[in-house]
Amino acid sequence: GAQIIDLMMLVIDVTKGMQTQSAECLVIGQIACQKMVVVLNKIDLLPEGKRQSAIEKMTKKMQKTLENTKFCGCPIVPVAAKPGGPEAPESENPLGISELIEVLKSQAYLPSRDPSGHFLMAVDHCFSIKGQGTVMTGTILSGSVSLGDNVEIPALKVTKKVKSMQMFHTPVTYAMQGDRVGVCVTQFDPKLLERGLICTPDSLHTVHAAIISLKKIQYFRGALQTKAKFHITVGHETVMGRVMFFSPAPADFNEEIQENVFDFEKDYLYQEGYLSKDDSVSSEENKENDQAGEVQLPKQQWALLEFEKPVTCPKLCLVIGSKLDTDIHANTCRLAFHGVLLQGMEDKNYTETFLPKLKVYKLKHKEGQVERVMDDYSVIGRSLFKKETNIQIFVGLKVKLSTGEDGIIDGGFGQSGKFKIRIPDGLKPDTKMLLTAASKKKSKGGKGDVTKEDESSKNDSAQPVTISLTFKRYVFDTQKKMIQS
């Protein structure tokens, strides 16, 4: 229902104020709607003498709550819809309703509507009428429909002809975006569709996964972690989905991102979770860029959503991620993020056919130490690889010594995971001295003189020359290639 709101009434119990569910409604309003009226209900429960001051107090409180939302300054109307509660006699007159009607009239507006494009309708009821056929009622989200048109029920892959239509009990021959309408078709079992989408045949896609741009909902407590499962509301249904977050490569963090498109040519940085001010989830590459201690946040972040069952939805539709299994009585917002669906993956085997196009990388960093000098242009290194590692796949990768020299991995050395590094520009004299001194100490202590050996290795480890290897690996690269800029 989040796609069909033009004006919203947020009803608050004046004796209780904002409840968890009111806050969730407010969040949905922020995402899906432009205008709101707040109704403070049940004012009959306030003692008459203190009623006015209690209403004023709650009105001030609500104004404060809405201060930092798009509904700042919206009308707040006190009412008692049914004084005395459900048991009260009918003679009891509601309070404040005529004022509310006036406010609604002043807030009502004609939204701009457009009959062009594919017909798409969100169906919320489906029932049969004897001798007529099956009626699907709902709201037209886009396009228009006329008598005799063919419409598809994409979830069931069924196409039907529109036999008759009604709007508020009046037969019509045409309806367009924004209209509430009942569409009647024949020979269709209403039990097959409770709610869902109907559309121009072949205009909607059924997707198994999607790339979305997203924003975290500020009231959601807790981090959004990669690999976590959320309830994903998309199109006109809610399904479980697993998320993987990613952001632009840090060099592009501040670049303006084009809205509603996704660029497959660019490189993206894998994130263990959504990056936000209050989280410590921060990638390696980010930490390096973060000298000032101020965590840099990208202007836009994305997620790969993998659905547990395929969903049918239009392109660029609204996506809401929630944790609906949270205890409803826990005082916490269950809505976690919202976004826009930029690219759906219709192929069931999308992991093989589609994902390799998505250039999301992880930054890998390994450290080892120089064991000894071989000559002016080569050294032997250790502790970078495990004994069983196939060093061949690392040959040709660039490394850096902590003393500043650039080297290239030349191949393995012996059986214990040691390796040879070529230094094209040669070792600096200082480095050579440092390394020769260290290895002399070692060999000196080697004559059965245990205490000296211990001391020399202490001095040695005080300042070993380290070797660092940094490379990128694309998450969806089937060959797991290591890439260096």
PDB file of N, CA, C and O in Angstrom, residues 200-270:
ATOM      1  N   THR A 200      -0.230  -4.389 -18.447  1.00  0.00           N
ATOM      2  CA  THR A 200      -0.186  -4.631 -19.890  1.00  0.00           C
ATOM      3  C   THR A 200       0.604  -5.925 -20.102  1.00  0.00           C
ATOM      4  O   THR A 200       1.663  -6.090 -19.497  1.00  0.00           O
ATOM      5  N   PRO A 201       0.121  -6.868 -20.953  1.00  0.00           N
ATOM      6  CA  PRO A 201       0.851  -8.126 -21.138  1.00  0.00           C
ATOM      7  C   PRO A 201       2.337  -7.885 -21.465  1.00  0.00           C
ATOM      8  O   PRO A 201       2.685  -6.964 -22.195  1.00  0.00           O
ATOM      9  N   ASP A 202       3.202  -8.708 -20.841  1.00  0.00           N
ATOM     10  CA  ASP A 202       4.661  -8.704 -21.060  1.00  0.00           C
ATOM     11  C   ASP A 202       5.367  -7.415 -20.630  1.00  0.00           C
ATOM     12  O   ASP A 202       6.481  -7.161 -21.059  1.00  0.00           O
ATOM     13  N   SER A 203       4.742  -6.580 -19.785  1.00  0.00           N
ATOM     14  CA  SER A 203       5.410  -5.310 -19.427  1.00  0.00           C
ATOM     15  C   SER A 203       6.148  -5.391 -18.090  1.00  0.00           C
ATOM     16  O   SER A 203       6.928  -4.513 -17.764  1.00  0.00           O
ATOM     17  N   LEU A 204       5.873  -6.440 -17.293  1.00  0.00           N
ATOM     18  CA  LEU A 204       6.521  -6.536 -15.982  1.00  0.00           C
ATOM     19  C   LEU A 204       7.515  -7.681 -15.973  1.00  0.00           C
ATOM     20  O   LEU A 204       7.351  -8.661 -16.679  1.00  0.00           O
ATOM     21  N   HIS A 205       8.523  -7.551 -15.122  1.00  0.00           N
ATOM     22  CA  HIS A 205       9.554  -8.579 -15.082  1.00  0.00           C
ATOM     23  C   HIS A 205       9.516  -9.294 -13.749  1.00  0.00           C
ATOM     24  O   HIS A 205       9.257  -8.694 -12.720  1.00  0.00           O
ATOM     25  N   THR A 206       9.800 -10.591 -13.798  1.00  0.00           N
ATOM     26  CA  THR A 206       9.914 -11.364 -12.562  1.00  0.00           C
ATOM     27  C   THR A 206      11.398 -11.529 -12.300  1.00  0.00           C
ATOM     28  O   THR A 206      12.135 -12.002 -13.160  1.00  0.00           O
ATOM     29  N   VAL A 207      11.845 -11.086 -11.127  1.00  0.00           N
ATOM     30  CA  VAL A 207      13.289 -11.071 -10.872  1.00  0.00           C
ATOM     31  C   VAL A 207      13.656 -11.962  -9.681  1.00  0.00           C
ATOM     32  O   VAL A 207      12.884 -12.120  -8.742  1.00  0.00           O
ATOM     33  N   HIS A 208      14.859 -12.541  -9.783  1.00  0.00           N
ATOM     34  CA  HIS A 208      15.371 -13.419  -8.717  1.00  0.00           C
ATOM     35  C   HIS A 208      16.318 -12.657  -7.797  1.00  0.00           C
ATOM     36  O   HIS A 208      16.567 -13.056  -6.671  1.00  0.00           O
ATOM     37  N   ALA A 209      16.864 -11.555  -8.328  1.00  0.00           N
ATOM     38  CA  ALA A 209      17.789 -10.716  -7.547  1.00  0.00           C
ATOM     39  C   ALA A 209      17.734  -9.317  -8.138  1.00  0.00           C
ATOM     40  O   ALA A 209      17.218  -9.127  -9.237  1.00  0.00           O
ATOM     41  N   ALA A 210      18.274  -8.340  -7.414  1.00  0.00           N
ATOM     42  CA  ALA A 210      18.215  -6.958  -7.908  1.00  0.00           C
ATOM     43  C   ALA A 210      19.344  -6.139  -7.298  1.00  0.00           C
ATOM     44  O   ALA A 210      19.854  -6.458  -6.221  1.00  0.00           O
ATOM     45  N   ILE A 211      19.700  -5.088  -8.033  1.00  0.00           N
ATOM     46  CA  ILE A 211      20.610  -4.081  -7.474  1.00  0.00           C
ATOM     47  C   ILE A 211      19.753  -2.880  -7.116  1.00  0.00           C
ATOM     48  O   ILE A 211      18.960  -2.411  -7.934  1.00  0.00           O
ATOM     49  N   ILE A 212      19.894  -2.401  -5.877  1.00  0.00           N
ATOM     50  CA  ILE A 212      19.111  -1.242  -5.455  1.00  0.00           C
ATOM     51  C   ILE A 212      20.052  -0.148  -4.919  1.00  0.00           C
ATOM     52  O   ILE A 212      21.136  -0.453  -4.427  1.00  0.00           O
ATOM     53  N   SER A 213      19.618   1.114  -5.065  1.00  0.00           N
ATOM     54  CA  SER A 213      20.309   2.180  -4.324  1.00  0.00           C
ATOM     55  C   SER A 213      19.511   2.344  -3.046  1.00  0.00           C
ATOM     56  O   SER A 213      18.288   2.187  -3.060  1.00  0.00           O
ATOM     57  N   LEU A 214      20.185   2.638  -1.928  1.00  0.00           N
ATOM     58  CA  LEU A 214      19.410   2.646  -0.683  1.00  0.00           C
ATOM     59  C   LEU A 214      19.932   3.645   0.335  1.00  0.00           C
ATOM     60  O   LEU A 214      21.055   4.140   0.237  1.00  0.00           O
ATOM     61  N   LYS A 215      19.053   3.934   1.309  1.00  0.00           N
ATOM     62  CA  LYS A 215      19.399   4.772   2.464  1.00  0.00           C
ATOM     63  C   LYS A 215      18.907   4.041   3.711  1.00  0.00           C
ATOM     64  O   LYS A 215      17.833   3.436   3.710  1.00  0.00           O
ATOM     65  N   LYS A 216      19.704   4.148   4.778  1.00  0.00           N
ATOM     66  CA  LYS A 216      19.276   3.548   6.042  1.00  0.00           C
ATOM     67  C   LYS A 216      18.205   4.437   6.675  1.00  0.00           C
ATOM     68  O   LYS A 216      18.253   5.662   6.531  1.00  0.00           O
ATOM     69  N   ILE A 217      17.255   3.835   7.359  1.00  0.00           N
ATOM     70  CA  ILE A 217      16.230   4.599   8.080  1.00  0.00           C
ATOM     71  C   ILE A 217      16.807   4.954   9.452  1.00  0.00           C
ATOM     72  O   ILE A 217      17.241   4.062  10.195  1.00  0.00           O
ATOM     73  N   GLN A 218      16.833   6.259   9.765  1.00  0.00           N
ATOM     74  CA  GLN A 218      17.596   6.710  10.937  1.00  0.00           C
ATOM     75  C   GLN A 218      17.090   6.132  12.260  1.00  0.00           C
ATOM     76  O   GLN A 218      17.851   6.016  13.211  1.00  0.00           O
ATOM     77  N   TYR A 219      15.819   5.749  12.319  1.00  0.00           N
ATOM     78  CA  TYR A 219      15.279   5.243  13.588  1.00  0.00           C
ATOM     79  C   TYR A 219      15.600   3.762  13.802  1.00  0.00           C
ATOM     80  O   TYR A 219      15.325   3.217  14.858  1.00  0.00           O
ATOM     81  N   PHE A 220      16.143   3.104  12.775  1.00  0.00           N
ATOM     82  CA  PHE A 220      16.448   1.672  12.930  1.00  0.00           C
ATOM     83  C   PHE A 220      17.691   1.539  13.795  1.00  0.00           C
ATOM     84  O   PHE A 220      18.742   2.083  13.483  1.00  0.00           O
ATOM     85  N   ARG A 221      17.555   0.792  14.893  1.00  0.00           N
ATOM     86  CA  ARG A 221      18.708   0.618  15.780  1.00  0.00           C
ATOM     87  C   ARG A 221      19.502  -0.576  15.293  1.00  0.00           C
ATOM     88  O   ARG A 221      18.945  -1.603  14.952  1.00  0.00           O
ATOM     89  N   GLY A 222      20.813  -0.440  15.320  1.00  0.00           N
ATOM     90  CA  GLY A 222      21.640  -1.576  14.899  1.00  0.00           C
ATOM     91  C   GLY A 222      22.159  -1.373  13.506  1.00  0.00           C
ATOM     92  O   GLY A 222      21.636  -0.562  12.738  1.00  0.00           O
ATOM     93  N   ALA A 223      23.210  -2.107  13.208  1.00  0.00           N
ATOM     94  CA  ALA A 223      23.876  -1.955  11.906  1.00  0.00           C
ATOM     95  C   ALA A 223      23.158  -2.780  10.855  1.00  0.00           C
ATOM     96  O   ALA A 223      22.449  -3.733  11.177  1.00  0.00           O
ATOM     97  N   LEU A 224      23.341  -2.389   9.603  1.00  0.00           N
ATOM     98  CA  LEU A 224      22.844  -3.213   8.483  1.00  0.00           C
ATOM     99  C   LEU A 224      24.049  -4.017   7.996  1.00  0.00           C
ATOM    100  O   LEU A 224      24.993  -3.459   7.451  1.00  0.00           O
ATOM    101  N   GLN A 225      24.019  -5.325   8.199  1.00  0.00           N
ATOM    102  CA  GLN A 225      25.187  -6.152   7.888  1.00  0.00           C
ATOM    103  C   GLN A 225      25.014  -6.890   6.570  1.00  0.00           C
ATOM    104  O   GLN A 225      23.923  -7.389   6.274  1.00  0.00           O
ATOM    105  N   THR A 226      26.091  -6.988   5.820  1.00  0.00           N
ATOM    106  CA  THR A 226      26.092  -7.818   4.617  1.00  0.00           C
ATOM    107  C   THR A 226      25.795  -9.262   5.016  1.00  0.00           C
ATOM    108  O   THR A 226      26.185  -9.699   6.094  1.00  0.00           O
ATOM    109  N   LYS A 227      25.111  -9.984   4.169  1.00  0.00           N
ATOM    110  CA  LYS A 227      24.681 -11.391   4.353  1.00  0.00           C
ATOM    111  C   LYS A 227      23.468 -11.531   5.278  1.00  0.00           C
ATOM    112  O   LYS A 227      22.948 -12.617   5.464  1.00  0.00           O
ATOM    113  N   ALA A 228      22.999 -10.408   5.870  1.00  0.00           N
ATOM    114  CA  ALA A 228      21.817 -10.500   6.742  1.00  0.00           C
ATOM    115  C   ALA A 228      20.567 -10.666   5.882  1.00  0.00           C
ATOM    116  O   ALA A 228      20.558 -10.299   4.701  1.00  0.00           O
ATOM    117  N   LYS A 229      19.515 -11.223   6.494  1.00  0.00           N
ATOM    118  CA  LYS A 229      18.244 -11.379   5.780  1.00  0.00           C
ATOM    119  C   LYS A 229      17.249 -10.337   6.275  1.00  0.00           C
ATOM    120  O   LYS A 229      17.166 -10.073   7.471  1.00  0.00           O
ATOM    121  N   PHE A 230      16.497  -9.764   5.334  1.00  0.00           N
ATOM    122  CA  PHE A 230      15.463  -8.791   5.676  1.00  0.00           C
ATOM    123  C   PHE A 230      14.171  -9.162   4.963  1.00  0.00           C
ATOM    124  O   PHE A 230      14.189  -9.885   3.966  1.00  0.00           O
ATOM    125  N   HIS A 231      13.052  -8.646   5.484  1.00  0.00           N
ATOM    126  CA  HIS A 231      11.792  -8.731   4.740  1.00  0.00           C
ATOM    127  C   HIS A 231      11.836  -7.607   3.719  1.00  0.00           C
ATOM    128  O   HIS A 231      11.966  -6.436   4.087  1.00  0.00           O
ATOM    129  N   ILE A 232      11.734  -7.932   2.455  1.00  0.00           N
ATOM    130  CA  ILE A 232      11.828  -6.928   1.393  1.00  0.00           C
ATOM    131  C   ILE A 232      10.441  -6.700   0.805  1.00  0.00           C
ATOM    132  O   ILE A 232       9.832  -7.628   0.270  1.00  0.00           O
ATOM    133  N   THR A 233       9.945  -5.468   0.938  1.00  0.00           N
ATOM    134  CA  THR A 233       8.651  -5.110   0.358  1.00  0.00           C
ATOM    135  C   THR A 233       8.926  -4.446  -0.982  1.00  0.00           C
ATOM    136  O   THR A 233       9.630  -3.438  -1.048  1.00  0.00           O
ATOM    137  N   VAL A 234       8.404  -5.057  -2.050  1.00  0.00           N
ATOM    138  CA  VAL A 234       8.708  -4.569  -3.396  1.00  0.00           C
ATOM    139  C   VAL A 234       7.527  -4.922  -4.289  1.00  0.00           C
ATOM    140  O   VAL A 234       6.905  -5.971  -4.101  1.00  0.00           O
ATOM    141  N   GLY A 235       7.175  -4.032  -5.248  1.00  0.00           N
ATOM    142  CA  GLY A 235       5.983  -4.296  -6.058  1.00  0.00           C
ATOM    143  C   GLY A 235       4.781  -4.281  -5.126  1.00  0.00           C
ATOM    144  O   GLY A 235       4.506  -3.289  -4.474  1.00  0.00           O
ATOM    145  N   HIS A 236       4.100  -5.414  -4.999  1.00  0.00           N
ATOM    146  CA  HIS A 236       2.934  -5.448  -4.103  1.00  0.00           C
ATOM    147  C   HIS A 236       3.025  -6.657  -3.184  1.00  0.00           C
ATOM    148  O   HIS A 236       2.029  -7.263  -2.822  1.00  0.00           O
ATOM    149  N   GLU A 237       4.285  -7.041  -2.834  1.00  0.00           N
ATOM    150  CA  GLU A 237       4.430  -8.192  -1.937  1.00  0.00           C
ATOM    151  C   GLU A 237       5.664  -8.026  -1.056  1.00  0.00           C
ATOM    152  O   GLU A 237       6.487  -7.141  -1.279  1.00  0.00           O
ATOM    153  N   THR A 238       5.753  -8.876  -0.052  1.00  0.00           N
ATOM    154  CA  THR A 238       6.909  -8.858   0.846  1.00  0.00           C
ATOM    155  C   THR A 238       7.528 -10.256   0.853  1.00  0.00           C
ATOM    156  O   THR A 238       6.822 -11.229   1.111  1.00  0.00           O
ATOM    157  N   VAL A 239       8.823 -10.334   0.528  1.00  0.00           N
ATOM    158  CA  VAL A 239       9.520 -11.635   0.521  1.00  0.00           C
ATOM    159  C   VAL A 239      10.824 -11.497   1.303  1.00  0.00           C
ATOM    160  O   VAL A 239      11.311 -10.389   1.523  1.00  0.00           O
ATOM    161  N   MET A 240      11.386 -12.635   1.708  1.00  0.00           N
ATOM    162  CA  MET A 240      12.678 -12.591   2.389  1.00  0.00           C
ATOM    163  C   MET A 240      13.778 -12.386   1.354  1.00  0.00           C
ATOM    164  O   MET A 240      13.714 -12.933   0.248  1.00  0.00           O
ATOM    165  N   GLY A 241      14.797 -11.619   1.718  1.00  0.00           N
ATOM    166  CA  GLY A 241      15.931 -11.418   0.815  1.00  0.00           C
ATOM    167  C   GLY A 241      17.214 -11.240   1.601  1.00  0.00           C
ATOM    168  O   GLY A 241      17.207 -10.745   2.727  1.00  0.00           O
ATOM    169  N   ARG A 242      18.313 -11.669   0.993  1.00  0.00           N
ATOM    170  CA  ARG A 242      19.639 -11.499   1.611  1.00  0.00           C
ATOM    171  C   ARG A 242      20.330 -10.309   0.953  1.00  0.00           C
ATOM    172  O   ARG A 242      20.186 -10.102  -0.251  1.00  0.00           O
ATOM    173  N   VAL A 243      21.074  -9.515   1.735  1.00  0.00           N
ATOM    174  CA  VAL A 243      21.687  -8.301   1.182  1.00  0.00           C
ATOM    175  C   VAL A 243      23.216  -8.371   1.172  1.00  0.00           C
ATOM    176  O   VAL A 243      23.812  -9.039   2.010  1.00  0.00           O
ATOM    177  N   MET A 244      23.804  -7.687   0.199  1.00  0.00           N
ATOM    178  CA  MET A 244      25.249  -7.455   0.199  1.00  0.00           C
ATOM    179  C   MET A 244      25.463  -5.979  -0.135  1.00  0.00           C
ATOM    180  O   MET A 244      25.014  -5.518  -1.176  1.00  0.00           O
ATOM    181  N   PHE A 245      26.099  -5.244   0.773  1.00  0.00           N
ATOM    182  CA  PHE A 245      26.250  -3.800   0.588  1.00  0.00           C
ATOM    183  C   PHE A 245      27.545  -3.471  -0.140  1.00  0.00           C
ATOM    184  O   PHE A 245      28.552  -4.150   0.029  1.00  0.00           O
ATOM    185  N   PHE A 246      27.503  -2.428  -0.963  1.00  0.00           N
ATOM    186  CA  PHE A 246      28.742  -1.944  -1.576  1.00  0.00           C
ATOM    187  C   PHE A 246      28.629  -0.450  -1.839  1.00  0.00           C
ATOM    188  O   PHE A 246      27.541   0.117  -1.853  1.00  0.00           O
ATOM    189  N   SER A 247      29.802   0.185  -1.995  1.00  0.00           N
ATOM    190  CA  SER A 247      29.837   1.647  -2.158  1.00  0.00           C
ATOM    191  C   SER A 247      30.766   1.975  -3.325  1.00  0.00           C
ATOM    192  O   SER A 247      31.424   1.086  -3.855  1.00  0.00           O
ATOM    193  N   PRO A 248      30.843   3.259  -3.724  1.00  0.00           N
ATOM    194  CA  PRO A 248      31.785   3.583  -4.799  1.00  0.00           C
ATOM    195  C   PRO A 248      33.207   3.315  -4.315  1.00  0.00           C
ATOM    196  O   PRO A 248      33.455   3.268  -3.108  1.00  0.00           O
ATOM    197  N   ALA A 249      34.155   3.138  -5.235  1.00  0.00           N
ATOM    198  CA  ALA A 249      35.559   3.071  -4.840  1.00  0.00           C
ATOM    199  C   ALA A 249      35.880   4.404  -4.155  1.00  0.00           C
ATOM    200  O   ALA A 249      35.377   5.444  -4.570  1.00  0.00           O
ATOM    201  N   PRO A 250      36.675   4.407  -3.062  1.00  0.00           N
ATOM    202  CA  PRO A 250      36.886   5.627  -2.266  1.00  0.00           C
ATOM    203  C   PRO A 250      37.291   6.864  -3.072  1.00  0.00           C
ATOM    204  O   PRO A 250      36.953   7.974  -2.682  1.00  0.00           O
ATOM    205  N   ALA A 251      37.958   6.672  -4.194  1.00  0.00           N
ATOM    206  CA  ALA A 251      38.330   7.836  -5.011  1.00  0.00           C
ATOM    207  C   ALA A 251      37.071   8.544  -5.530  1.00  0.00           C
ATOM    208  O   ALA A 251      37.090   9.736  -5.829  1.00  0.00           O
ATOM    209  N   ASP A 252      35.959   7.791  -5.642  1.00  0.00           N
ATOM    210  CA  ASP A 252      34.707   8.361  -6.183  1.00  0.00           C
ATOM    211  C   ASP A 252      33.689   8.687  -5.088  1.00  0.00           C
ATOM    212  O   ASP A 252      32.524   8.933  -5.376  1.00  0.00           O
ATOM    213  N   PHE A 253      34.111   8.628  -3.801  1.00  0.00           N
ATOM    214  CA  PHE A 253      33.153   8.826  -2.700  1.00  0.00           C
ATOM    215  C   PHE A 253      32.335  10.101  -2.852  1.00  0.00           C
ATOM    216  O   PHE A 253      31.159  10.129  -2.538  1.00  0.00           O
ATOM    217  N   ASN A 254      32.984  11.176  -3.293  1.00  0.00           N
ATOM    218  CA  ASN A 254      32.276  12.462  -3.326  1.00  0.00           C
ATOM    219  C   ASN A 254      31.722  12.806  -4.692  1.00  0.00           C
ATOM    220  O   ASN A 254      31.178  13.877  -4.900  1.00  0.00           O
ATOM    221  N   GLU A 255      31.861  11.869  -5.623  1.00  0.00           N
ATOM    222  CA  GLU A 255      31.369  12.150  -6.970  1.00  0.00           C
ATOM    223  C   GLU A 255      29.844  12.153  -6.973  1.00  0.00           C
ATOM    224  O   GLU A 255      29.213  11.337  -6.312  1.00  0.00           O
ATOM    225  N   GLU A 256      29.255  13.091  -7.736  1.00  0.00           N
ATOM    226  CA  GLU A 256      27.791  13.108  -7.844  1.00  0.00           C
ATOM    227  C   GLU A 256      27.342  11.842  -8.575  1.00  0.00           C
ATOM    228  O   GLU A 256      27.871  11.514  -9.626  1.00  0.00           O
ATOM    229  N   ILE A 257      26.372  11.137  -8.023  1.00  0.00           N
ATOM    230  CA  ILE A 257      25.901   9.898  -8.647  1.00  0.00           C
ATOM    231  C   ILE A 257      24.619  10.216  -9.418  1.00  0.00           C
ATOM    232  O   ILE A 257      23.724  10.870  -8.889  1.00  0.00           O
ATOM    233  N   GLN A 258      24.535   9.717 -10.649  1.00  0.00           N
ATOM    234  CA  GLN A 258      23.302   9.919 -11.424  1.00  0.00           C
ATOM    235  C   GLN A 258      22.167   9.151 -10.772  1.00  0.00           C
ATOM    236  O   GLN A 258      22.326   7.979 -10.422  1.00  0.00           O
ATOM    237  N   GLU A 259      21.029   9.808 -10.637  1.00  0.00           N
ATOM    238  CA  GLU A 259      19.901   9.140  -9.978  1.00  0.00           C
ATOM    239  C   GLU A 259      19.274   8.081 -10.883  1.00  0.00           C
ATOM    240  O   GLU A 259      19.206   8.249 -12.098  1.00  0.00           O
ATOM    241  N   ASN A 260      18.795   7.005 -10.264  1.00  0.00           N
ATOM    242  CA  ASN A 260      17.989   5.986 -10.965  1.00  0.00           C
ATOM    243  C   ASN A 260      18.692   5.267 -12.106  1.00  0.00           C
ATOM    244  O   ASN A 260      18.040   4.695 -12.979  1.00  0.00           O
ATOM    245  N   VAL A 261      20.034   5.298 -12.130  1.00  0.00           N
ATOM    246  CA  VAL A 261      20.751   4.434 -13.078  1.00  0.00           C
ATOM    247  C   VAL A 261      21.902   3.778 -12.329  1.00  0.00           C
ATOM    248  O   VAL A 261      22.374   4.303 -11.323  1.00  0.00           O
ATOM    249  N   PHE A 262      22.326   2.625 -12.834  1.00  0.00           N
ATOM    250  CA  PHE A 262      23.469   1.952 -12.222  1.00  0.00           C
ATOM    251  C   PHE A 262      24.518   1.725 -13.299  1.00  0.00           C
ATOM    252  O   PHE A 262      24.210   1.224 -14.377  1.00  0.00           O
ATOM    253  N   ASP A 263      25.756   2.111 -13.017  1.00  0.00           N
ATOM    254  CA  ASP A 263      26.820   2.047 -14.014  1.00  0.00           C
ATOM    255  C   ASP A 263      27.652   0.775 -13.825  1.00  0.00           C
ATOM    256  O   ASP A 263      28.394   0.650 -12.849  1.00  0.00           O
ATOM    257  N   PHE A 264      27.519  -0.164 -14.755  1.00  0.00           N
ATOM    258  CA  PHE A 264      28.247  -1.440 -14.642  1.00  0.00           C
ATOM    259  C   PHE A 264      29.719  -1.310 -15.033  1.00  0.00           C
ATOM    260  O   PHE A 264      30.487  -2.242 -14.859  1.00  0.00           O
ATOM    261  N   GLU A 265      30.107  -0.152 -15.599  1.00  0.00           N
ATOM    262  CA  GLU A 265      31.498   0.025 -16.012  1.00  0.00           C
ATOM    263  C   GLU A 265      32.401   0.324 -14.821  1.00  0.00           C
ATOM    264  O   GLU A 265      33.595   0.115 -14.867  1.00  0.00           O
ATOM    265  N   LYS A 266      31.810   0.858 -13.746  1.00  0.00           N
ATOM    266  CA  LYS A 266      32.625   1.331 -12.617  1.00  0.00           C
ATOM    267  C   LYS A 266      33.013   0.202 -11.665  1.00  0.00           C
ATOM    268  O   LYS A 266      32.339  -0.816 -11.589  1.00  0.00           O
ATOM    269  N   ASP A 267      34.087   0.459 -10.900  1.00  0.00           N
ATOM    270  CA  ASP A 267      34.478  -0.452  -9.814  1.00  0.00           C
ATOM    271  C   ASP A 267      33.788  -0.021  -8.529  1.00  0.00           C
ATOM    272  O   ASP A 267      33.661   1.173  -8.258  1.00  0.00           O
ATOM    273  N   TYR A 268      33.367  -0.995  -7.725  1.00  0.00           N
ATOM    274  CA  TYR A 268      32.702  -0.709  -6.454  1.00  0.00           C
ATOM    275  C   TYR A 268      33.409  -1.459  -5.336  1.00  0.00           C
ATOM    276  O   TYR A 268      33.976  -2.522  -5.555  1.00  0.00           O
ATOM    277  N   LEU A 269      33.341  -0.882  -4.138  1.00  0.00           N
ATOM    278  CA  LEU A 269      34.028  -1.465  -2.989  1.00  0.00           C
ATOM    279  C   LEU A 269      33.039  -2.252  -2.126  1.00  0.00           C
ATOM    280  O   LEU A 269      32.030  -1.711  -1.681  1.00  0.00           O
ATOM    281  N   TYR A 270      33.356  -3.521  -1.897  1.00  0.00           N
ATOM    282  CA  TYR A 270      32.546  -4.396  -1.041  1.00  0.00           C
ATOM    283  C   TYR A 270      32.548  -3.846   0.386  1.00  0.00           C
ATOM    284  O   TYR A 270      33.569  -3.382   0.876  1.00  0.00           O
TER     285      TYR A 270
END
